[in-house]
XYZ file of C-alpha atoms in Angstrom:
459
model
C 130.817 143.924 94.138
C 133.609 142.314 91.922
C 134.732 143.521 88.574
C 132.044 143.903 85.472
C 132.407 141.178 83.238
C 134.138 142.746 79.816
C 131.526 142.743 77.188
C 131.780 143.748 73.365
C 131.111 147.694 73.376
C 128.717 146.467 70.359
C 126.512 143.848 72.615
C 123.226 146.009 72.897
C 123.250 146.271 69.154
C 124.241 142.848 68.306
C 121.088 142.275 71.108
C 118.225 144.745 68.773
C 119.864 142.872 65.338
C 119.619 139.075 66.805
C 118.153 138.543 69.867
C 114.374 138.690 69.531
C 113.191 139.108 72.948
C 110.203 137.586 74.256
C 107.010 139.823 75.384
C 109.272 142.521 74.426
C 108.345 145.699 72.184
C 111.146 145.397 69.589
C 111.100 148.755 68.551
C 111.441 150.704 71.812
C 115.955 149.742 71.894
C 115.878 150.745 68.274
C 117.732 153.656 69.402
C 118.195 152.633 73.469
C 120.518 150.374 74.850
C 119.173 146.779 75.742
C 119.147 145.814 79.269
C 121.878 143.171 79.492
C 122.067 141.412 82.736
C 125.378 139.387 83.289
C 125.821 138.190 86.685
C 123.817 137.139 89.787
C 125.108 136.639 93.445
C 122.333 136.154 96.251
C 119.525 138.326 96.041
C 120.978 140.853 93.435
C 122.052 141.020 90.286
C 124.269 142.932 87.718
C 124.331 144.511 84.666
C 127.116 144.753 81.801
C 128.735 147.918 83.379
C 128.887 146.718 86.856
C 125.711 148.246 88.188
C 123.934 146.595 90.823
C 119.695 145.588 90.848
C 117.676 144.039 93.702
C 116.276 141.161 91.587
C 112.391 141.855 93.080
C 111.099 139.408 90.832
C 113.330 136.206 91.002
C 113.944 135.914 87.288
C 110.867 135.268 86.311
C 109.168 133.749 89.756
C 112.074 131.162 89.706
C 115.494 131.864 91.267
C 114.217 130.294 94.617
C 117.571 129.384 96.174
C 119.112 132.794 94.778
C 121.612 133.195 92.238
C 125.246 132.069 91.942
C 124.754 128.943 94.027
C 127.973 126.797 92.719
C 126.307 123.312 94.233
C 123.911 123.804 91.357
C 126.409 124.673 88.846
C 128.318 121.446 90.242
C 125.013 119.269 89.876
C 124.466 119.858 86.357
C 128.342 119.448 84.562
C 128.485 116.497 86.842
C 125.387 114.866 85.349
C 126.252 116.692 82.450
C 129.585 114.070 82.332
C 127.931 111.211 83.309
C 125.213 110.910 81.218
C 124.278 114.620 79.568
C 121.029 113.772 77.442
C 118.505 110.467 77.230
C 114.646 110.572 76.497
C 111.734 109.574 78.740
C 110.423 107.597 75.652
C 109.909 104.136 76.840
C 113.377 104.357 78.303
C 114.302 105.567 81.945
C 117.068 107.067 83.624
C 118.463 107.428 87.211
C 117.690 111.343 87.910
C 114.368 111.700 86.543
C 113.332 108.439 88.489
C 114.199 110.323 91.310
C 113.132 113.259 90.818
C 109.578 112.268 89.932
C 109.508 110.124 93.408
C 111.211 113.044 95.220
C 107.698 115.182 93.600
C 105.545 112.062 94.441
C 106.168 112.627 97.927
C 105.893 116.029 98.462
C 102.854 116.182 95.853
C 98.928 115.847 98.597
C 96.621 112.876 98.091
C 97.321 110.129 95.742
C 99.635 112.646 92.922
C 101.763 110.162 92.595
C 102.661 110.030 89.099
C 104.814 112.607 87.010
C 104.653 113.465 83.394
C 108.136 115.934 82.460
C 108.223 118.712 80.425
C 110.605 121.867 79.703
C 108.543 124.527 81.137
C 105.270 125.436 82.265
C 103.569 126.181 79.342
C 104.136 122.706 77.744
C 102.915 121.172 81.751
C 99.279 123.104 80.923
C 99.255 121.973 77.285
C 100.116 118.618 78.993
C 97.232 118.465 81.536
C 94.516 119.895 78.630
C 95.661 116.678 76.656
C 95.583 114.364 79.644
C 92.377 115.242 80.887
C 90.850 115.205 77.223
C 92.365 111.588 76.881
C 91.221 110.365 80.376
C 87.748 111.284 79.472
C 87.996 109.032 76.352
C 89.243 106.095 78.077
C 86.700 106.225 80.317
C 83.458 106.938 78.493
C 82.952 109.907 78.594
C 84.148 111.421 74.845
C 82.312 114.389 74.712
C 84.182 116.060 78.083
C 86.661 118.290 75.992
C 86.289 121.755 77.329
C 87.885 123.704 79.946
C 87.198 126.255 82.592
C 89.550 128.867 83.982
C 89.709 132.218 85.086
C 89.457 136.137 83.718
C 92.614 137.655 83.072
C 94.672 134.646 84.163
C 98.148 133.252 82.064
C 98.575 129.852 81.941
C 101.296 130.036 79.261
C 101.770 130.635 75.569
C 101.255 127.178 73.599
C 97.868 126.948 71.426
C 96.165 125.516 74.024
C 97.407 126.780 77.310
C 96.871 129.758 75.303
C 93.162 129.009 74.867
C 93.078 128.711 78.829
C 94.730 132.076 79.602
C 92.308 134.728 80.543
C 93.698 137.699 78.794
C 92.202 138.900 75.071
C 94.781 141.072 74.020
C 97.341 138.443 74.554
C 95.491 135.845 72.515
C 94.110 138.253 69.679
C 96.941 137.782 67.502
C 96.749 133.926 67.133
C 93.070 133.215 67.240
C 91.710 131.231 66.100
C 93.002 129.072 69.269
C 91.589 125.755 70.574
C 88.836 125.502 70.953
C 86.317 124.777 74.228
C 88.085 127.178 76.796
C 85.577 129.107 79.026
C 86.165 132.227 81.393
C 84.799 132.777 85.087
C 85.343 135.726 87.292
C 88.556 135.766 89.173
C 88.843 136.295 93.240
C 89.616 139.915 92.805
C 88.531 140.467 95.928
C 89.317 144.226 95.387
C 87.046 144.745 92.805
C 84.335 142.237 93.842
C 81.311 142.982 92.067
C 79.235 141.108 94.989
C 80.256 140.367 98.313
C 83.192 142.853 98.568
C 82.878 143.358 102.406
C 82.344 139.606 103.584
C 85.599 137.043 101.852
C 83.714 133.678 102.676
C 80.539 135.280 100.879
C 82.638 136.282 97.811
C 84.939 133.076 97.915
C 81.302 131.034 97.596
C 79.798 133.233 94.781
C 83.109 133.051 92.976
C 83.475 129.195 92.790
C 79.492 128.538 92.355
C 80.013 130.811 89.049
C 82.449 127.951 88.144
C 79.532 125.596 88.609
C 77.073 127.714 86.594
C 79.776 127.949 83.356
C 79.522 124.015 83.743
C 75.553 123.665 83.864
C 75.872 126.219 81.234
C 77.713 124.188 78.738
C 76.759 120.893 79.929
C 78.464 118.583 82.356
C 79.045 116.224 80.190
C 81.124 118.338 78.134
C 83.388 119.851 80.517
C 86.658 117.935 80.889
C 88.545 120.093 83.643
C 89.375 123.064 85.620
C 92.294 125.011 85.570
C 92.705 127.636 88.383
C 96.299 129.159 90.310
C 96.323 128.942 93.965
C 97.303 132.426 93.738
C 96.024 134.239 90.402
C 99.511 135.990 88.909
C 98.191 138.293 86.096
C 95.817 141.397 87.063
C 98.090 141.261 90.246
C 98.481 138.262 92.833
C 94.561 136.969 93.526
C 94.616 135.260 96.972
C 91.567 132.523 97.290
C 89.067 134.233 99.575
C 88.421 131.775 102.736
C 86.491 127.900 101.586
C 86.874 128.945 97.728
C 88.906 125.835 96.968
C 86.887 123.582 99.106
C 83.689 124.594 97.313
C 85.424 123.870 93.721
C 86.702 120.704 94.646
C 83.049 120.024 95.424
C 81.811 120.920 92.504
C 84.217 119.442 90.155
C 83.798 116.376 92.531
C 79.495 116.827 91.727
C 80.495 116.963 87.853
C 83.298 114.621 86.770
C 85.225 117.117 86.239
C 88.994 117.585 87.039
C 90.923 119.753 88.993
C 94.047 121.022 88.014
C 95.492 123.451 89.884
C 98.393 125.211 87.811
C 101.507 126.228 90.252
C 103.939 127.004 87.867
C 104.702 130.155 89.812
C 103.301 129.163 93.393
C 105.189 126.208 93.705
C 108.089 125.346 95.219
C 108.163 127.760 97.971
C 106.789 130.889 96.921
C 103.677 131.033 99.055
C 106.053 128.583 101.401
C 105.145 125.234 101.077
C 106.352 122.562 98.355
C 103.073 122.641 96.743
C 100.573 125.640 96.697
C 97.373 123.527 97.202
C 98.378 122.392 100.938
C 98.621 126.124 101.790
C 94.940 126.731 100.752
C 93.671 122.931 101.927
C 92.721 121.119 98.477
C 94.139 117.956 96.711
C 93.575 118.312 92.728
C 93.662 116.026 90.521
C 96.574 117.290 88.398
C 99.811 119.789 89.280
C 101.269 121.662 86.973
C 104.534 123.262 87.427
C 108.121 124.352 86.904
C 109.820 127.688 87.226
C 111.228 127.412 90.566
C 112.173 123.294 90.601
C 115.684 124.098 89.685
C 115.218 127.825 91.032
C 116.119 128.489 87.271
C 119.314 127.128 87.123
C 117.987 124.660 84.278
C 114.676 124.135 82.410
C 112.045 121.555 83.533
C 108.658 121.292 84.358
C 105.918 119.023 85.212
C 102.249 117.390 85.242
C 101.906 115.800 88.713
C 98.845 113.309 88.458
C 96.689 111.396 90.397
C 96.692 107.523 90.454
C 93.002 108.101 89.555
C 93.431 109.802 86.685
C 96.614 108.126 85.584
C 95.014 104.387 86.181
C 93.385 104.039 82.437
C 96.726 104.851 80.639
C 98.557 101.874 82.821
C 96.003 99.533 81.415
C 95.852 97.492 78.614
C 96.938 98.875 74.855
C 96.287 102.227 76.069
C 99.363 104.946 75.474
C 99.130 108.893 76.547
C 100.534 110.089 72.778
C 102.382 113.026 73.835
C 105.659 113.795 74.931
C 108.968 116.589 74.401
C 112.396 115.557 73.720
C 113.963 117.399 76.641
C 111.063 116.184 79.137
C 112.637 114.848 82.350
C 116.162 116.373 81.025
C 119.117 114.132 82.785
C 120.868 117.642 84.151
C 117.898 119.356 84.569
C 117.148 116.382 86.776
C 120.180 116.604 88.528
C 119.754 120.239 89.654
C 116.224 119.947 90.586
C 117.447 117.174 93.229
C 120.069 119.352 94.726
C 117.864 122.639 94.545
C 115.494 120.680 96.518
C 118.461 119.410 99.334
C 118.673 122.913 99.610
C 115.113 123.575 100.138
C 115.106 121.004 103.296
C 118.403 121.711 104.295
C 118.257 125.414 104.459
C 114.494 125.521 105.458
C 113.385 127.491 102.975
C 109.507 126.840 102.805
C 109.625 127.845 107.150
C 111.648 130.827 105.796
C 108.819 132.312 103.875
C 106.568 131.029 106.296
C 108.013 132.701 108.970
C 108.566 135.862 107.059
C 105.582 136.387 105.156
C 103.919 138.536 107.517
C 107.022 140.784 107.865
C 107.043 140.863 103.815
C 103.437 141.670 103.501
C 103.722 144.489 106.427
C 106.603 146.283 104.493
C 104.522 146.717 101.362
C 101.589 147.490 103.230
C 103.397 150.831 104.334
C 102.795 151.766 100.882
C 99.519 152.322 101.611
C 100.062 155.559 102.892
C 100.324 156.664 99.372
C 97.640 158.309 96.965
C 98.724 156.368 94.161
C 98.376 152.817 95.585
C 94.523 151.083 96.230
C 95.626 147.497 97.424
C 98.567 145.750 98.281
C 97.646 141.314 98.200
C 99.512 138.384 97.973
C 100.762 135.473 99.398
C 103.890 134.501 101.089
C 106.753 136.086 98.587
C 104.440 136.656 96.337
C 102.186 140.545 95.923
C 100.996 142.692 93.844
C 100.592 146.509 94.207
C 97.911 148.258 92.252
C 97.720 151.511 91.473
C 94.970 153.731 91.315
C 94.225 157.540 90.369
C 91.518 157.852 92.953
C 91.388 155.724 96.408
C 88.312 156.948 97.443
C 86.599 155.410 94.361
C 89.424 153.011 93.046
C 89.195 154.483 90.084
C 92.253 153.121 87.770
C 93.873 154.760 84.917
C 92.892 154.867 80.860
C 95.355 152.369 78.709
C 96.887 155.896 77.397
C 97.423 156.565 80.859
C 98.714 152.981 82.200
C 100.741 153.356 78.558
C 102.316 156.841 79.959
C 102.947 155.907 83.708
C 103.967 152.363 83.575
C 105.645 152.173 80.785
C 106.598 155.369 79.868
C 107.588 156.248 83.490
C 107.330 153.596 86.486
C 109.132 150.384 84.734
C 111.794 152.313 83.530
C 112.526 154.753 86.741
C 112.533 150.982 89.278
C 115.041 149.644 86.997
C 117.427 153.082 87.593
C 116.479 153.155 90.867
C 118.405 149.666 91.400
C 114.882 147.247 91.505
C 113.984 144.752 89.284
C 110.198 143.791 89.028
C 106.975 144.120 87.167
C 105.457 146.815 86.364
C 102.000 145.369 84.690
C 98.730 146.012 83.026
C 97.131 142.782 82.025
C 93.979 143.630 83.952
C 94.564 146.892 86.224
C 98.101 148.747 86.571
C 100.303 146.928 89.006
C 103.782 146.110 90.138
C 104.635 142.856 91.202
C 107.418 141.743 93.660
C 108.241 138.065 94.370
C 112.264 138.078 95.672
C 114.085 135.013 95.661
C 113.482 133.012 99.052
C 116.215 133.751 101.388
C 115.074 137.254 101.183
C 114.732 138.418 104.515
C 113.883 142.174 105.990
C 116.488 144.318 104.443
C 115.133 142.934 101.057
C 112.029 143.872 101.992
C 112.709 147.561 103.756
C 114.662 148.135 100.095
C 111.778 147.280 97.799
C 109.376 149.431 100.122
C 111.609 152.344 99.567
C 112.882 152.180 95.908
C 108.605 151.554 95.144
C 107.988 154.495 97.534
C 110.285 156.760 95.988
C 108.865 155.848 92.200
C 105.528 155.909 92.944
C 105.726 159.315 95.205
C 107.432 160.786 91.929
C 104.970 159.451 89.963
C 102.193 160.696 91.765
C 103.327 164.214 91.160
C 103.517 163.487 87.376
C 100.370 162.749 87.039
């Protein structure tokens, strides 16, 4: 387990009087200690006085390769030496040349050209702009708006913020952009139609995509922006043909895919990119979190040569960029965290594990407290329920009192870092970095188990 690392007796308070934390109710470690998280090795990390946590959430979705991998520690001081910053602004450089051929090839269809950015916020602001801009150039100027989906997050700038699915989250800051439009998710769970037959439900979920567009007006819809796998209200899987019927549509309309994989990517449902798990080719990727499993910040638009062919033309410029887009070191380590990818076989490791993963949490079944458990490779969600005979869920004052006030809090003692979530219906979500294998699995089942059972008998 190694020594703690010494820390300043004072470094929870010096966290509650400088460190404003993101998504983080400031006031609850006025008078608690911060959770301060100093070293990671493998699948686990540790806290300032030496504890131990399964890190059941990768970070954030991100630490693919697992923590305390020195080759990608080595990738970025090297770079770091050699040539530590340079902008993508009419200039080049040798790593993000690379890198966006080494994305070019792994991206489907003709995605062959890559746009950087820091995170994936700023690659969904990115796309909104692009596909605005494309629809200028080619003459169509009224094709501004947006479809995407209820209760989904696709990140915390203005207008990824429009996008996102979730009205509590955007209440503070309206008004937002404007020209973003909701459709039903693939909740298949709570299906208001359909519920017993996938294909049926996948269908009447992507035609309501087709009705927000005759609603508005073709001609004024610019793109779509769906996960392969919905994260917020608790891991969606597509039912069965839904992405073949949307890429239909959007084909029918003008309008552009973009299929946002800031979390999928990268090997989480285990494959480079989501959309050859589920069988479509978009128009536009975004993503980032687990390119450099972490280790440094980047993300990215992945485009099409179609949509991309305007901007090479002529006087035409895309007029947007970020300073730290296409990073050289954050360059660097992507590179290497993808040699690791092929030489380690990660994506076939989540492939060939998946079903292993999803039959662990499934045991949870077996408990009042949980309705479904869904997902995709390394990726589920857990909801919770107070009756499973009528999947009834629980008040806010109630999800308030039992996740928050109980559930989050007890995983974290009980050695397991995840979610515990109610942006849509109470969940917990568990994505492990991915060289988990079955004893991660077999000790997420039982520190859940053991929280939830307790919980149960709270309630």
């Amino acid at each position: 387990m190694g020594n703690p690392i010494a820390v300043s007796k004072d470094l929870s308070q010096t966290a509650y009087d400088h460190l404003w934390m993101h998504f983080t109710r400031m006031s609850s470690y006025e008078n608690a200690p911060v959770p301060t998280i100093v070293r990671g090795e493998g699948t686990y990390i540790f806290d300032d006085k030496g504890k131990r946590y399964l890190d059941g959430l990768a970070g954030l979705f991100v630490v693919q390769a697992g923590h305390g991998r020195a080759e990608l520690a080595e990738a970025a001081a090297k770079q770091a030496q050699e040539l530590a910053f340079f902008p993508v602004w009419s200039y080049a450089h040798p790593k993000a040349i690379e890198l966006a051929e080494r994305l070019a090839h792994h991206a489907p269809g003709d995605l062959n050209k890559v746009f950087f950015t820091t995170g994936g916020g700023e690659a969904v602001e990115t796309a909104w702009k692009l596909a605005k801009q494309y629809h200028k150039l080619t003459g169509n100027p009224t094709k501004y708006k947006v479809i995407s989906r209820a209760v989904a997050y696709h990140g915390t700038p203005q207008g990824a913020l429009a996008i996102t699915g979730l009205p509590a989250l955007k209440a503070p800051f309206e008004p937002l952009v404007p020209g973003a439009y909701k459709v039903p998710n693939t909740n298949i769970y709570r299906a208001p139609i359909h519920g017993d037959d996938p294909e049926a439900f996948g269908r009447w979920a992507a035609d309501q995509i087709e009705q927000q567009i005759l609603f508005e007006g073709p001609d004024t819809i610019a793109a779509v922006f769906l996960e392969p796998v919905q994260n917020a209200g608790g891991c969606f899987p597509p039912p069965p043909g839904y992405f073949q019927r949307v890429r239909e549509i959007c084909d029918t309309y003008n309008v552009l895919l973009v299929s946002d994989e800031v979390i999928c990517a990268f090997g989480r449902l285990g494959t480079m990119f989501a959309c050859d798990k589920f069988g479509y080719v978009p128009d536009i990727i975004t993503c980032a979190k687990g390119m450099t499993s972490g280790y440094s910040p980047i993300g990215a638009a992945v485009v099409s040569d179609r949509i991309a062919e305007p901007f090479f033309k002529g006087g035409n410029t895309f007029l947007h960029g970020y300073t730290f887009g296409g990073h050289p070191v954050s360059a660097a380590v992507a590179l290497t965290n993808l040699d690791i990818f092929e030489r380690e076989g990660l994506n076939q490791h989540v492939l060939d594990n998946e079903a292993a993963f999803h039959a662990t949490l499934s045991k949870l079944h077996d408990l009042p407290i949980v309705g479904d458990v869904r997902g995709n490779g390394f990726f589920y969600g857990i909801e919770l329920v107070k009756d499973k005979a009528t999947k009834e869920s629980f008040t806010p004052e109630e999800c308030e009192q039992l996740l928050y006030g109980f559930v989050s809090k007890k995983l974290f003692e009980n050695g397991l870092y995840c979610r515990a979530d109610d942006r849509g219906d109470p969940v917990i979500q568990v994505a492990p970095p991915l060289i988990s294998d079955q004893s991660t699995f077999d000790e997420i089942e039982q520190i859940v188990r053991g929280v939830l059972t307790e919980a149960w008998t709270r309630i």
